[in-house]
């Protein structure tokens, strides 16, 4: 076994996933595609284990540029592992589907994310960064509805723009430093600012986040699971690699953690509710990157690891609900625990993980960030994060479970989710519990060694109080009917800038332009009519040139013209 793995030493796990995805796209047989979806992650995981020592592999010397296509260190190792694990879990979950487009796209998307975290230079990062965009868009387009097509185009435009900014910032940085290496960047230069914005587009920075709640609810049931896992977490990795300790990220992360609370409460689409909860979760990680230090970076890595799994589990649950009921609208669901009890159990496990309940993975990861924030004396940030956790993550998890599976019984009596979906959810649920109980397994793969015990009396007691308080507030909101769920609605936040203001501005500009063109056309028409009339009056049979002149006057003018011609000819050079 060891000899077999040694063959894979130095081979990037990304290529197993990408190759399997290309073959799946080319295969018309669903059985072969499903086998490839399972074998690709297994091969990638074997390559991950085989390359034990940190270092740079896959170096391509192109003269002025040296590409490091596979750099393995303690930071990249964590993200790569969870990306590989979730690609396998998704492959199991998606065994019931027969969609060649999404089968291949999911694998290539996962492989490009793994390749990006292993990139040691900016050009390799750019290649895989853009490949994540191109490979993930079909997960939205394949739905086929006009709404999904428009959302997919908006999503693709944002992702490609992020890549263009990355390349531009990398070129600026290389011109300043003479190196394309992807290491610590900082915000001390214009190149650093451009790269921060490029990463921020994918990470969901405030005012740059609109694509997340716009695109995720429009994807296929399986597609939303995959989308929740890779793009945003890849951006967190890039921030941790390039901008650790930048205190501006603390403020940015706090805004990300706080503002989704309104949308979590008001959104009728439960997948959109989870998308806003995801932004809140990303805010915690951005704060941790901004705090910097070993404990905070470990906290960001731990939250990325467990967050990929428990958010995927929640999207899996809603994917199963969508498959069986055809909707994930809160106003159209309720009482599903009667006909989907196993799915309900997985929903509860996922919700407890999202909420950070003790003995679940969310708790042992979130306490790292809170502790790091407190130890570095960012007490105001610590306080805001605690309230943001209660206001967004916990309410969103309670809302999804309550309105889908309990709440008002809508009389929906459907089949349970397919067994393959249950198996995928079971794998994710197991990890949610296992990593929460056996937390040394999680802490052992984090970038930096540490001696941290999450289950302190104060931490458990404080988090339990927070959970009970949130449940009380949620119950009171239900009792007083404060959730505005009487009708479906399109909720706009920062995308109002282009979906309302931008659209209205474009329409106004088009209307004003048309008026201007009409006015110019009228002026030109009047001028042309005037000139045409004057020419007619001059050259027509009844015009001025046709009138009779005295013969003597005509002779005089003829003589003058001839004299002019003679003079010109005389003085012209030979």
Coordinates of C-alpha atoms in Angstrom, one line a residue, residues 9 48 50-57 70-78 118 241 447:
X9 CA 4.2 11.5 -4.3
X48 CA -3.0 14.1 -0.7
X50 CA 1.0 10.3 -0.6
X51 CA 2.6 13.7 -0.6
X52 CA 3.5 13.8 3.1
X53 CA 6.3 16.3 3.2
X54 CA 5.7 20.0 2.7
X55 CA 7.5 21.6 -0.2
X56 CA 7.2 22.8 -3.8
X57 CA 6.4 20.3 -6.5
X70 CA 1.9 22.4 -6.5
X71 CA 3.0 24.0 -3.3
X72 CA 2.1 21.9 -0.3
X73 CA 2.3 23.5 3.2
X74 CA 0.3 23.4 6.4
X75 CA -2.1 26.1 5.1
X76 CA -2.9 24.7 1.7
X77 CA -3.1 21.2 3.1
X78 CA -6.2 22.0 5.2
X118 CA -1.9 24.5 -4.1
X241 CA -2.3 33.6 2.5
X447 CA -1.7 25.1 10.1

